[in-house]
Amino acid sequence: MTPTHFPGRVAAIPALPEQTRTPPPPSGLEEFNTAPDDEARRLLLACLRSLSWAHRVAAHRPYPDLDSLLAASDEAAYDLSPADLSEALAGETWPALPDETYAAAHTALSAAHAAYEARFGHSFVVYVGDAPPGECLDRVLEAIRSRLANDPEEERVVAAEELRRLAGQRLADLLGGTADRAGDHTECAPGA
């Protein structure tokens, strides 16, 4: 590479190969950290439908790394008031089952979910990121059936913990990072 000459100026030093590369595009975390507040809260609400949680997590930006963001997400989720938890649970829906789900499994899951909603008044949520892929549906059905025995207050505590774990996984997935969290697997089933 030959130096460029400008009249009345010293010749420029040729760039080294690593200096000529274009910088990598910003990471999902960098984009999140610099996004306008409304956009950051909108992204957060896709992970957990709690306005107070989304405001709190967005207000503490910038985060130095994904693990710091996930720790802040966890802390904000632990601090959800009963009204915030109700708001978050109301935002959860029962997604469509995978196409390969057997009719019997579909019927059993649908019936168990209907019984759960009738008992607790909100959609069932469970984190199954740590389940082997072939065991997701079984784990969901087992969780619904066992949690139907909970009293409403005990179930709110369990549901809050499941929402916290789901929010962290969804946030990590949305930002395209891989955090050092147990169960970084794709969601596989209803409320999962």
GROMACS .gro file of N, CA and C in nm, residues 67 70-71 73-74 127 164-169 172 178-184:
model
   60
   67ASP      N    1  -2.425  -1.116   3.134
   67ASP     CA    2  -2.447  -1.170   3.268
   67ASP      C    3  -2.491  -1.062   3.366
   70LEU      N    4  -2.856  -0.996   3.295
   70LEU     CA    5  -2.939  -1.105   3.345
   70LEU      C    6  -2.948  -1.103   3.497
   71ALA      N    7  -2.842  -1.061   3.564
   71ALA     CA    8  -2.847  -1.048   3.710
   71ALA      C    9  -2.945  -0.936   3.749
   73SER      N   10  -3.198  -0.839   3.567
   73SER     CA   11  -3.330  -0.893   3.534
   73SER      C   12  -3.381  -0.981   3.648
   74ASP      N   13  -3.295  -1.067   3.699
   74ASP     CA   14  -3.332  -1.154   3.811
   74ASP      C   15  -3.372  -1.072   3.933
  127TYR      N   16  -4.034  -2.318   3.321
  127TYR     CA   17  -3.907  -2.310   3.250
  127TYR      C   18  -3.861  -2.453   3.224
  164ARG      N   19  -3.931  -1.564   3.634
  164ARG     CA   20  -3.797  -1.507   3.644
  164ARG      C   21  -3.699  -1.582   3.553
  165ARG      N   22  -3.706  -1.713   3.559
  165ARG     CA   23  -3.616  -1.795   3.476
  165ARG      C   24  -3.649  -1.779   3.328
  166LEU      N   25  -3.778  -1.776   3.296
  166LEU     CA   26  -3.819  -1.755   3.156
  166LEU      C   27  -3.774  -1.620   3.104
  167ALA      N   28  -3.791  -1.516   3.184
  167ALA     CA   29  -3.752  -1.381   3.142
  167ALA      C   30  -3.603  -1.375   3.111
  168GLY      N   31  -3.522  -1.434   3.196
  168GLY     CA   32  -3.378  -1.436   3.172
  168GLY      C   33  -3.342  -1.509   3.045
  169GLN      N   34  -3.404  -1.624   3.022
  169GLN     CA   35  -3.375  -1.700   2.900
  169GLN      C   36  -3.422  -1.625   2.776
  172ALA      N   37  -3.181  -1.339   2.708
  172ALA     CA   38  -3.056  -1.389   2.649
  172ALA      C   39  -3.077  -1.429   2.503
  178THR      N   40  -2.494  -1.572   2.462
  178THR     CA   41  -2.498  -1.697   2.534
  178THR      C   42  -2.447  -1.669   2.673
  179ALA      N   43  -2.535  -1.663   2.763
  179ALA     CA   44  -2.497  -1.636   2.902
  179ALA      C   45  -2.462  -1.767   2.969
  180ASP      N   46  -2.391  -1.757   3.075
  180ASP     CA   47  -2.350  -1.875   3.150
  180ASP      C   48  -2.462  -1.910   3.247
  181ARG      N   49  -2.575  -1.955   3.191
  181ARG     CA   50  -2.691  -1.989   3.272
  181ARG      C   51  -2.726  -2.135   3.247
  182ALA      N   52  -2.778  -2.198   3.346
  182ALA     CA   53  -2.822  -2.336   3.330
  182ALA      C   54  -2.939  -2.339   3.234
  183GLY      N   55  -2.934  -2.432   3.142
  183GLY     CA   56  -3.049  -2.454   3.055
  183GLY      C   57  -3.063  -2.358   2.940
  184ASP      N   58  -2.959  -2.329   2.871
  184ASP     CA   59  -2.971  -2.242   2.754
  184ASP      C   60  -3.018  -2.324   2.635
   0.00000   0.00000   0.00000
